[in-house]
PDB file of C-alpha atoms in Angstrom:
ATOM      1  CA  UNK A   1     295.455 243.993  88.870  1.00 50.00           C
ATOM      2  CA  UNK A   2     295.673 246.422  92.005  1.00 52.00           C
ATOM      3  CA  UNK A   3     297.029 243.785  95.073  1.00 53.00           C
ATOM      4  CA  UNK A   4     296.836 246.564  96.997  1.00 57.00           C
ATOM      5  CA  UNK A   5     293.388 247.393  96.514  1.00 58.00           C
ATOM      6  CA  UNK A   6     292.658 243.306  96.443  1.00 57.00           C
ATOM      7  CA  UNK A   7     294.265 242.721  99.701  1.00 57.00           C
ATOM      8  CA  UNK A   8     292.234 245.839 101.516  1.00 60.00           C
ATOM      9  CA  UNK A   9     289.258 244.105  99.896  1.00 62.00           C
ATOM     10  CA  UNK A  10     290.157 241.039 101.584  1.00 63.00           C
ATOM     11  CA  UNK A  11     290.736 241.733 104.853  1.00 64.00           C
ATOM     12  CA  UNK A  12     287.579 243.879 104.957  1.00 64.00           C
ATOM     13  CA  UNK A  13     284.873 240.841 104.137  1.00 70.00           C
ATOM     14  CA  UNK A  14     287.353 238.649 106.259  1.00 72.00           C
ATOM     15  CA  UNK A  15     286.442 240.505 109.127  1.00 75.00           C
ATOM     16  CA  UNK A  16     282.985 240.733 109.435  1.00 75.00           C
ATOM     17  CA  UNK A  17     282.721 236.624 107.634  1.00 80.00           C
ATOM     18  CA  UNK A  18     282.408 233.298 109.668  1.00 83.00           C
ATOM     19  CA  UNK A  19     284.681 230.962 109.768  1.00 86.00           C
ATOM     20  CA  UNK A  20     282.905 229.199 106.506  1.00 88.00           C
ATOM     21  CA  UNK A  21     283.253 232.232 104.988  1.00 86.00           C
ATOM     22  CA  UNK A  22     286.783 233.066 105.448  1.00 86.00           C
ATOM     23  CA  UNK A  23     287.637 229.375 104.235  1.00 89.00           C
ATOM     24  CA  UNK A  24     285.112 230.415 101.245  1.00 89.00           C
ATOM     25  CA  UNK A  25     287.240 233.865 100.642  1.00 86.00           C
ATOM     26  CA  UNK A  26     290.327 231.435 100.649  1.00 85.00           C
ATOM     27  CA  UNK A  27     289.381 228.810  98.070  1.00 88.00           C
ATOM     28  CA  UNK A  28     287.829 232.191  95.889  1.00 88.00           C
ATOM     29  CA  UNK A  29     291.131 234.494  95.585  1.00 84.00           C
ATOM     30  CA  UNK A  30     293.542 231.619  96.070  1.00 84.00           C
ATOM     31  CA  UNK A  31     291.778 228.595  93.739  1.00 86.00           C
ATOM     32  CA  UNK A  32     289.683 230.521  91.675  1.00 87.00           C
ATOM     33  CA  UNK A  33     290.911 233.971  90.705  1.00 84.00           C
ATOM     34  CA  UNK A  34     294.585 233.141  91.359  1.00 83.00           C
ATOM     35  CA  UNK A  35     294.175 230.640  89.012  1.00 84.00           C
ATOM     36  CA  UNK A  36     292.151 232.203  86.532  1.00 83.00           C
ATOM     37  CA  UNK A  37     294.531 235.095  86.138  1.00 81.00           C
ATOM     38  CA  UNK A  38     297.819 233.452  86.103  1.00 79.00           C
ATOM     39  CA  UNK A  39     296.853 229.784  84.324  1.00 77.00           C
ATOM     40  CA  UNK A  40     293.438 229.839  83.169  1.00 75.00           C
ATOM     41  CA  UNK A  41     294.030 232.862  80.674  1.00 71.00           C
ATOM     42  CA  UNK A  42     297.430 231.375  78.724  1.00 74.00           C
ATOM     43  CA  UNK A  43     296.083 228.453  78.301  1.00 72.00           C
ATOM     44  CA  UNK A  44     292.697 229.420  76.405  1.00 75.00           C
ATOM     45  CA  UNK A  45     294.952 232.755  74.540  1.00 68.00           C
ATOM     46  CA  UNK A  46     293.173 233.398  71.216  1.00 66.00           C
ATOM     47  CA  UNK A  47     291.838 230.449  70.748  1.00 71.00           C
ATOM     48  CA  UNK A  48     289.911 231.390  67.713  1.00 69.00           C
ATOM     49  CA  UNK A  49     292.664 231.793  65.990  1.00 73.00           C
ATOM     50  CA  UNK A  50     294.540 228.040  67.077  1.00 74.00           C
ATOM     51  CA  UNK A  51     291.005 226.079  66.458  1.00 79.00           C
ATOM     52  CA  UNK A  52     291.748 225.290  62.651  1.00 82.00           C
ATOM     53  CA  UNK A  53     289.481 223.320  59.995  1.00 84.00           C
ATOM     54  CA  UNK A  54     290.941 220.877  57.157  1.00 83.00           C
ATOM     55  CA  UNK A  55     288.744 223.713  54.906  1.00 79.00           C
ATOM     56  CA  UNK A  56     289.473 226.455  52.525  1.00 79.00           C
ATOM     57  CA  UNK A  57     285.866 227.606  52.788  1.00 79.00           C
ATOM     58  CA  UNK A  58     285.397 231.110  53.318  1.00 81.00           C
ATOM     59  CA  UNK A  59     283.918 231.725  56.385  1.00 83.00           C
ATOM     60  CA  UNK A  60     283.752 227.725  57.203  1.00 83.00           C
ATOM     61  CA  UNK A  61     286.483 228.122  60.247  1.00 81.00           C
ATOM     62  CA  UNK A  62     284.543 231.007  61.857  1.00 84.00           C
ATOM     63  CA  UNK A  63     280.902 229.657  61.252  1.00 87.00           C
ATOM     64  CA  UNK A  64     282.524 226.295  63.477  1.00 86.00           C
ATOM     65  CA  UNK A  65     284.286 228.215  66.151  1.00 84.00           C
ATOM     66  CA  UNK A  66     280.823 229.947  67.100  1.00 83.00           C
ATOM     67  CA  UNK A  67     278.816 226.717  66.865  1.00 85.00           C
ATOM     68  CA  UNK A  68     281.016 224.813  69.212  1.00 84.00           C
ATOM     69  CA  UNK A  69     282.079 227.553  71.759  1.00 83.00           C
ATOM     70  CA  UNK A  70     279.539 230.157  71.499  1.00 84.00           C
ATOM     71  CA  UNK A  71     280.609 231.583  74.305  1.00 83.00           C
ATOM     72  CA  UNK A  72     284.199 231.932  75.757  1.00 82.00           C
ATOM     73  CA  UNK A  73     285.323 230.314  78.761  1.00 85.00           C
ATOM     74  CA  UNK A  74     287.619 232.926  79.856  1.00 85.00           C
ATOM     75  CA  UNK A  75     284.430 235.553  79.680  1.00 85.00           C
ATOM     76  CA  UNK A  76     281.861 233.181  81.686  1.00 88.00           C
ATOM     77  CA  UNK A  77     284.339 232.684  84.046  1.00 88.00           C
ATOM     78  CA  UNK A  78     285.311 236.544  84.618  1.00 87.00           C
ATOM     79  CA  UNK A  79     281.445 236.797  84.550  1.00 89.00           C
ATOM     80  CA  UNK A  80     280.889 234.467  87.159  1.00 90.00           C
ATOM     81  CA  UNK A  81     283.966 236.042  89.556  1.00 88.00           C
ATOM     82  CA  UNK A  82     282.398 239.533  89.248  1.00 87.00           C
ATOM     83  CA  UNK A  83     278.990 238.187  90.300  1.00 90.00           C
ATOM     84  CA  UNK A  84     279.928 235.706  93.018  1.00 89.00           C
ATOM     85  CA  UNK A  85     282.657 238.282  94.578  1.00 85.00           C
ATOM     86  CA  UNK A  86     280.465 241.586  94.291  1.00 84.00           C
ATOM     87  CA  UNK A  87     277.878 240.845  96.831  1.00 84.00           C
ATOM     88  CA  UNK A  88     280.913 240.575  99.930  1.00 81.00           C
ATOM     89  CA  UNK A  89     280.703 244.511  99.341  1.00 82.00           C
ATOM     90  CA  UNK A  90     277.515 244.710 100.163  1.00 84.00           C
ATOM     91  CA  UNK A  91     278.118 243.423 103.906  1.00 82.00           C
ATOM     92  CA  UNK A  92     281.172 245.893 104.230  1.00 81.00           C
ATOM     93  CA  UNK A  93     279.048 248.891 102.931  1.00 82.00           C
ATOM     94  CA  UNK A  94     276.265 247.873 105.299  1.00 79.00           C
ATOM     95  CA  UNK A  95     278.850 247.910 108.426  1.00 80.00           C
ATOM     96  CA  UNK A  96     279.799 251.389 106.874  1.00 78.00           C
ATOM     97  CA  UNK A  97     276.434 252.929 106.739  1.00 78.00           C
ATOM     98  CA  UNK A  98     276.499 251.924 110.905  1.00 76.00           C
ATOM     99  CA  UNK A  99     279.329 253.304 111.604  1.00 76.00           C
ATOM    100  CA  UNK A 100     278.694 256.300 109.643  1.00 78.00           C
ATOM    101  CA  UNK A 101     274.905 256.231 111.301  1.00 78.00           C
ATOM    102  CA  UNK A 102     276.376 256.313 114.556  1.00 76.00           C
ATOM    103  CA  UNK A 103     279.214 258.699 114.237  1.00 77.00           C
ATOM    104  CA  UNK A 104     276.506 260.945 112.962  1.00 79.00           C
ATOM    105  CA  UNK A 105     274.281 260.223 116.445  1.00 72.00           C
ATOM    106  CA  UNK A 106     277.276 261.220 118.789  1.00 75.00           C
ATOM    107  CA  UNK A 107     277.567 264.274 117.069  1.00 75.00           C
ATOM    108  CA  UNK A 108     274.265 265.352 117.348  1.00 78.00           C
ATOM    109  CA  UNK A 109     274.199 264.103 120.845  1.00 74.00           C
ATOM    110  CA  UNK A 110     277.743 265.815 121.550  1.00 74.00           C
ATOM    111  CA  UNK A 111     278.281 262.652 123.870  1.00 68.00           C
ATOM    112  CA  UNK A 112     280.885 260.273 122.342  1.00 67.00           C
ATOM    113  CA  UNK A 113     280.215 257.211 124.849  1.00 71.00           C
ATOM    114  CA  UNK A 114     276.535 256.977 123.256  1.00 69.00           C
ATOM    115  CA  UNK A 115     276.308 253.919 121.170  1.00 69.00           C
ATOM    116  CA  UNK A 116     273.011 252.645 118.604  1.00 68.00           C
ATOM    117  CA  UNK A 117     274.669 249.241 118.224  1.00 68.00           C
ATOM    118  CA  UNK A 118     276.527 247.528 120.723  1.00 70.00           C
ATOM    119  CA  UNK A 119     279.057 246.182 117.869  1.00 64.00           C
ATOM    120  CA  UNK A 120     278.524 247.543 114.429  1.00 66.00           C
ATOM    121  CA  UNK A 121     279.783 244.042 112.925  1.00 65.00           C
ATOM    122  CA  UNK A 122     277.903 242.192 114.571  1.00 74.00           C
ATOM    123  CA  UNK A 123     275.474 240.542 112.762  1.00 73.00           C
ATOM    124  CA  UNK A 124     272.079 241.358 114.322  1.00 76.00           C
ATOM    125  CA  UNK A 125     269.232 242.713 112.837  1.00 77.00           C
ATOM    126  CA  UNK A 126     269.757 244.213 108.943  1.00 79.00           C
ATOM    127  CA  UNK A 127     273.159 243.054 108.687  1.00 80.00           C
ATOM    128  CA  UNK A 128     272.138 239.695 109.843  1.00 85.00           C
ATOM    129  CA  UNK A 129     269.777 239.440 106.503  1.00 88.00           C
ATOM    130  CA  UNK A 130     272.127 241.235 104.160  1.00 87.00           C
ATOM    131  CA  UNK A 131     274.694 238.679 105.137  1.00 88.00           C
ATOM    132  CA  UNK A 132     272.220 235.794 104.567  1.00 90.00           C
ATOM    133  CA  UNK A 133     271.125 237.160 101.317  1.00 92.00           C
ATOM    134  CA  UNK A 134     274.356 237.797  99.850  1.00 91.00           C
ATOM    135  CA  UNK A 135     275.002 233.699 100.636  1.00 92.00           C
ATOM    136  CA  UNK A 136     271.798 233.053  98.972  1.00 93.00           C
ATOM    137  CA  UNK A 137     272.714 235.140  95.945  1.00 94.00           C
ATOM    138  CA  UNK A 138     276.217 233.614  95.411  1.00 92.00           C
ATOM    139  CA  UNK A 139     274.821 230.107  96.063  1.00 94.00           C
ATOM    140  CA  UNK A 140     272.567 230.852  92.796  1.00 94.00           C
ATOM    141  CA  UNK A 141     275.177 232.009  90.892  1.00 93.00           C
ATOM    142  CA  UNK A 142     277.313 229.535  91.214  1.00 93.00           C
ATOM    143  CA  UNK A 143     275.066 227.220  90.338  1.00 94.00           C
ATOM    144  CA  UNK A 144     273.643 228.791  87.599  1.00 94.00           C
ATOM    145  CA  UNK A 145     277.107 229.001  85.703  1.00 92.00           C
ATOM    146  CA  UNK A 146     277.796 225.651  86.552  1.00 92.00           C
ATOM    147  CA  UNK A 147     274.867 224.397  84.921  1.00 93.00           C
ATOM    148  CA  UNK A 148     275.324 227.110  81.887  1.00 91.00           C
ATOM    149  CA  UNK A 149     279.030 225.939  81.635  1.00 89.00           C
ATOM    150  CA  UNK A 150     277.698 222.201  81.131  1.00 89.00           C
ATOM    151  CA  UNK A 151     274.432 223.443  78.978  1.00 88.00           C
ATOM    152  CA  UNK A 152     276.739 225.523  76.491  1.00 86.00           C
ATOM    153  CA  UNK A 153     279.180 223.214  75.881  1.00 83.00           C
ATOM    154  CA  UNK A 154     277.070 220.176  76.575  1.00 79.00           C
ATOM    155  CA  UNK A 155     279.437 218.519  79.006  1.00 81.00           C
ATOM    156  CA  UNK A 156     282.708 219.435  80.760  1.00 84.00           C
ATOM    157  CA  UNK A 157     284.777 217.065  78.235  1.00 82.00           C
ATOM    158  CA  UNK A 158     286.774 218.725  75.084  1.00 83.00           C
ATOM    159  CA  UNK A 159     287.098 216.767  72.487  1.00 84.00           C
ATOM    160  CA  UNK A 160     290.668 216.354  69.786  1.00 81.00           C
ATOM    161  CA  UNK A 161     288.148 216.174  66.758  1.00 85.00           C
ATOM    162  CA  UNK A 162     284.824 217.870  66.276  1.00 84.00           C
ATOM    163  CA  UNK A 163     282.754 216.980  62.395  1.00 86.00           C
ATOM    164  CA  UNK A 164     281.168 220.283  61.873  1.00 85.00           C
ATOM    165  CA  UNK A 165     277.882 220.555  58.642  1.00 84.00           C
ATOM    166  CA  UNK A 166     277.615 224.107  59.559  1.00 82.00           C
ATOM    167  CA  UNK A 167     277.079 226.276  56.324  1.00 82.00           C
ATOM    168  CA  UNK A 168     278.854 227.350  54.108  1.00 82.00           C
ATOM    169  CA  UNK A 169     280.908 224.445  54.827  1.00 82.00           C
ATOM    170  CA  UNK A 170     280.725 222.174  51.996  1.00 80.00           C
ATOM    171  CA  UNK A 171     280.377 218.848  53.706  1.00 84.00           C
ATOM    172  CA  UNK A 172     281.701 218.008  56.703  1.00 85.00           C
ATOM    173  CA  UNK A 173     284.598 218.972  57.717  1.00 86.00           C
ATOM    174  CA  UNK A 174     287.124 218.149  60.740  1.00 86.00           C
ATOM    175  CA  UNK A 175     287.896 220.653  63.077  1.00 86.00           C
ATOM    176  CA  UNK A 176     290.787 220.791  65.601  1.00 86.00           C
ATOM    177  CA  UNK A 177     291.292 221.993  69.113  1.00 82.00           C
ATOM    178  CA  UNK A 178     294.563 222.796  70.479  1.00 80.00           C
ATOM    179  CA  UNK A 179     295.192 221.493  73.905  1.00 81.00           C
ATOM    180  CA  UNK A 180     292.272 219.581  74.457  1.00 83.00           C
ATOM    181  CA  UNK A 181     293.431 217.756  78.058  1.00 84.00           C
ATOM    182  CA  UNK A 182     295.265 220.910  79.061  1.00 85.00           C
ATOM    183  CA  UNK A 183     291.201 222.638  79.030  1.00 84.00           C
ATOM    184  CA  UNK A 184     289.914 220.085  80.262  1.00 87.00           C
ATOM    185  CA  UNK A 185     291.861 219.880  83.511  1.00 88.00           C
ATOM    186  CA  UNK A 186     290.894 223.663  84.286  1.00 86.00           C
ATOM    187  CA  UNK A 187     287.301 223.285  83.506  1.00 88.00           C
ATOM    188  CA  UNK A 188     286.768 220.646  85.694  1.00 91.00           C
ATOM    189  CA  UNK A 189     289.188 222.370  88.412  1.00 91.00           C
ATOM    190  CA  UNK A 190     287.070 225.355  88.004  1.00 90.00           C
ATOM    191  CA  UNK A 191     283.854 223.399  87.889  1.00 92.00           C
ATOM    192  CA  UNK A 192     285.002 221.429  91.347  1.00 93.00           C
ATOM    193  CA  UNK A 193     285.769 224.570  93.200  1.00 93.00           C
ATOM    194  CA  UNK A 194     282.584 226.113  91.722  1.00 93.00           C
ATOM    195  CA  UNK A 195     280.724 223.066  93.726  1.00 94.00           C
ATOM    196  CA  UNK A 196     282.809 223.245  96.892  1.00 94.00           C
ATOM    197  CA  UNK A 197     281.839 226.952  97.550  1.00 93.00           C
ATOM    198  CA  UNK A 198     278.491 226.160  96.865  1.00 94.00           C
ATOM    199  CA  UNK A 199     278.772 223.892  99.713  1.00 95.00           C
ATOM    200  CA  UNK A 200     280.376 226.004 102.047  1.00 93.00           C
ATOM    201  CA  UNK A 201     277.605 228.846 101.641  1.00 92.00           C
ATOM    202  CA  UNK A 202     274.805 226.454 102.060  1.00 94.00           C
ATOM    203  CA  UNK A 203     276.861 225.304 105.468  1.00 94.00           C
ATOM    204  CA  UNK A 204     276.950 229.382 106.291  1.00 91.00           C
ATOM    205  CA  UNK A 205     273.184 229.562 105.357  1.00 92.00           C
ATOM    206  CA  UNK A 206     272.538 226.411 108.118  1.00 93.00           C
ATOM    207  CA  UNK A 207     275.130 227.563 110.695  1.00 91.00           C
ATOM    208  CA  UNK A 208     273.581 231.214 110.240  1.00 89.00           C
ATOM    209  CA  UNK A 209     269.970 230.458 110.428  1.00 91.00           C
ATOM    210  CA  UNK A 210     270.597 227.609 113.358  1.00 91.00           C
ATOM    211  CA  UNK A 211     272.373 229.952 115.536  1.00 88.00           C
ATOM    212  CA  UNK A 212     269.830 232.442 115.392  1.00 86.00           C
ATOM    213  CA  UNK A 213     267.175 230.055 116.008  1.00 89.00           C
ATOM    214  CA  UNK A 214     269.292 228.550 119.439  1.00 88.00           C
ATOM    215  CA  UNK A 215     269.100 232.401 120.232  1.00 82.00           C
ATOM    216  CA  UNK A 216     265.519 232.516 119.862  1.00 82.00           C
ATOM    217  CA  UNK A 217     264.772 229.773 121.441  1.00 85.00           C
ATOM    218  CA  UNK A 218     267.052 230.143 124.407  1.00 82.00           C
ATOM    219  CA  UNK A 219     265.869 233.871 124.933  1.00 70.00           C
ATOM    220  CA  UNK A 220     262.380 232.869 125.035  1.00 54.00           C
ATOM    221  CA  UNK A 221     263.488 229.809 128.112  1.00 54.00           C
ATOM    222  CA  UNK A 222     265.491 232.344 129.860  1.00 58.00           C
ATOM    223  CA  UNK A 223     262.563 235.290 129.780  1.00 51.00           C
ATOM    224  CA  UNK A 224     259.935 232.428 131.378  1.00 47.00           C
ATOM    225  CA  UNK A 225     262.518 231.770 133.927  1.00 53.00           C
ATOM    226  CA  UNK A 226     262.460 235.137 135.134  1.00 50.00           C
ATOM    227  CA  UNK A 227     258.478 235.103 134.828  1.00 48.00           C
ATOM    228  CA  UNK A 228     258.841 232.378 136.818  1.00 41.00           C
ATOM    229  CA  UNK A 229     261.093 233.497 139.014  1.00 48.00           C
ATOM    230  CA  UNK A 230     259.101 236.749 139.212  1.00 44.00           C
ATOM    231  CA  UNK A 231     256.085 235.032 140.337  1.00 40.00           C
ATOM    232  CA  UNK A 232     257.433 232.455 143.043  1.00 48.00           C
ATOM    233  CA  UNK A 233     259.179 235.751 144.640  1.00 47.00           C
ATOM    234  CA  UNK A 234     255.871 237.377 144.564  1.00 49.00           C
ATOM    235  CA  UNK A 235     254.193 234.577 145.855  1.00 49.00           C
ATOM    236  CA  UNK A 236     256.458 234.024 148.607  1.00 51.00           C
ATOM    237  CA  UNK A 237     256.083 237.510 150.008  1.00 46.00           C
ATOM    238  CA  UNK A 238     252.303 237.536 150.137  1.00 47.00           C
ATOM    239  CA  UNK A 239     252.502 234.049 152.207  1.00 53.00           C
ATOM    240  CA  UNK A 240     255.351 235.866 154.340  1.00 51.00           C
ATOM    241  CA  UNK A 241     252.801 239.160 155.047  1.00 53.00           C
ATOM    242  CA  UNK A 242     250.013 236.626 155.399  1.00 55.00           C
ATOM    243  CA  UNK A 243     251.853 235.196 158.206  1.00 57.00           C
ATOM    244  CA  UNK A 244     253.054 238.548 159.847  1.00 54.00           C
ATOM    245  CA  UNK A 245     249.281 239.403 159.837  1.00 51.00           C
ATOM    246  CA  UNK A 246     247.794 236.077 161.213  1.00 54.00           C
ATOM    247  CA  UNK A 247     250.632 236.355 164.228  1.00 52.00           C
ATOM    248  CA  UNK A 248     248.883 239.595 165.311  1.00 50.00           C
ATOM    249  CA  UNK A 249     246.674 239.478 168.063  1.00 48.00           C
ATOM    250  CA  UNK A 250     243.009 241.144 167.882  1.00 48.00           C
ATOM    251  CA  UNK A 251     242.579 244.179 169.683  1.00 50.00           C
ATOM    252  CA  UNK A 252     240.756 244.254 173.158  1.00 50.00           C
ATOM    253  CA  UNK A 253     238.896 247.602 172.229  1.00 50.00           C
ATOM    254  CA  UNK A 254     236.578 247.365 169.679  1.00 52.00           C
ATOM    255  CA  UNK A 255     236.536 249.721 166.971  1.00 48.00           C
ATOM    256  CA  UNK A 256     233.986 252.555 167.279  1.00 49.00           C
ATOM    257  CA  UNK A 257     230.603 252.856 165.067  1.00 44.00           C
ATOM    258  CA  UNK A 258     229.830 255.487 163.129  1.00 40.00           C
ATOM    259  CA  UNK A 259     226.390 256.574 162.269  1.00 38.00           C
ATOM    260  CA  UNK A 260     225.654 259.072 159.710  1.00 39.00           C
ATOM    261  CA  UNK A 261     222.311 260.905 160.162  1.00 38.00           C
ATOM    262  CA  UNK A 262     220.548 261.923 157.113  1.00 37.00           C
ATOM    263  CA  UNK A 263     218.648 264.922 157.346  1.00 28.00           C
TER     264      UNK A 263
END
C-alpha cells in the first residue's frame, strides 16, 4: 500500500469534510482499513484450504466450502472499502474543477483579483449537492453489505461444526472451521463500525440539510427587514416633504390664466 499516496488522500477529503465527516474518515482508515489490512487478512489466509471435511469424497470438501461461504469475506469487505471510500474523490475533484474554472477566468480576464466563487471549498451551490450525494451513496452501501454480509452467511455467528448433504457427498458429512471465535470477533467488529458510519453520515445528511435550511430561512427574514426598512424610510420622507409643503404660505399674486384661441 502507497502511505504516501493514502495520507495525501486523507488530508484532501479532510479538508473540505465537516466535523462528522472527519470523525467518519477516522473510524474508516483507522477501524476499518487499518484493520482489514493488518488483522482481518491473516486471520481468514486461505481458508479453503484449512476448512477440512471427515470425507474422502472427491470433490465433497470443495462442493461444502462454496455452499457455506459462497463468497469470501476478505473480497466483500475490500468490495465494500472501494465503494464506501471512492465517492470522497468525487468532492475533491469537484473543488478541482473550481479552481481550475477559475484560474482559467483570471486568465482570460488578465486580472488576478477576479474571483467566480468567494471560497472554492465552500460548500454552496454544486458542491453543496455532490457532497450530500456522496453521503447518500455511502449510507446505501454500507447498508447494503451489511445486510448482504448477514443474507450470505445467514447471520454474523460462525459455527465449530457445519453437517453438509451437498453432492457428491455421500451422506452427511462434518465439516470444520478453523478459528471460529477468532472470525467471529472481526465480523462483528467490522459489522459495528459498518453501523456507526452509517450513523454518522445520516447525522452529516441532517446537519447538512438543517444548516442550509436556517440559511434559507434566515435570508428570507433578513431580505423583509430591509423591505421593511425600505418602506418605513420611504414613508417617512414623503410625511417629512408633506410637511415642508403644508408650512409654505400661499402666494398673494395669483397665478395668471391662459387662454388659447382656436382659430
Amino acid at each position: 500500500m502507497n502511505w504516501a499516496f493514502l495520507q495525501g488522500l486523507l488530508s484532501g477529503v479532510s479538508k473540505y469534510s465537516t466535523a462528522f465527516g472527519r470523525v467518519w474518515l477516522s473510524i474508516v482508515f483507522l477501524f476499518r482499513v487499518m484493520v482489514f489490512v493488518v488483522a482481518a487478512e491473516k486471520v481468514w489466509g486461505d481458508e479453503q484450504k484449512d476448512f477440512s471435511c471427515n470425507t474422502a469424497q472427491p470433490g465433497c470438501h470443495n462442493v461444502c466450502y462454496d455452499h457455506f461461504f459462497p463468497v469470501s469475506h476478505i473480497r466483500l469487505w475490500a468490495l465494500q472499502l472501494i465503494f464506501v471510500t471512492c465517492p470522497s474523490l468525487l468532492v475533491v475533484m469537484h473543488v478541482a474543477y473550481r479552481e481550475d474554472r477559475e484560474r482559467k477566468y483570471r486568465e482570460k480576464r488578465g486580472d488576478a483579483r477576479l474571483r467566480l466563487y468567494r471560497d472554492t471549498g465552500k460548500k454552496r451551490g454544486g458542491l453543496w449537492w455532490t457532497y450530500v450525494l456522496t453521503l447518500v451513496f455511502k449510507i446505501g452501501v454500507d447498508a447494503t453489505f451489511v445486510y448482504l454480509l448477514y443474507h450470505i452467511y445467514e447471520g454474523y455467528d460462525f459455527p465449530s461444526l457445519l453437517k453438509c448433504r451437498e453432492a457428491p457427498c455421500p451422506n452427511t458429512v462434518d465439516c470444520f472451521l478453523s478459528r471460529p471465535t477468532e472470525k467471529r470477533i472481526f465480523t462483528l467488529f467490522m459489522v459495528v463500525t459498518s453501523l456507526v458510519c452509517i450513523l454518522l453520515s445520516m447525522f452529516e445528511v441532517i446537519y447538512l440539510v438543517g444548516k442550509r435550511c436556517f440559511e434559507f430561512s434566515s435570508g428570507d427574514n433578513r431580505s423583509n427587514r430591509i423591505q421593511t426598512t425600505a418602506l418605513s424610510s420611504g414613508s417617512n420622507l414623503v410625511e417629512l416633504n408633506a410637511q415642508k409643503f403644508k408650512g409654505k404660505s400661499k402666494p398673494d399674486t395669483p397665478a395668471p390664466s391662459y387662454y388659447i384661441v382656436v382659430s
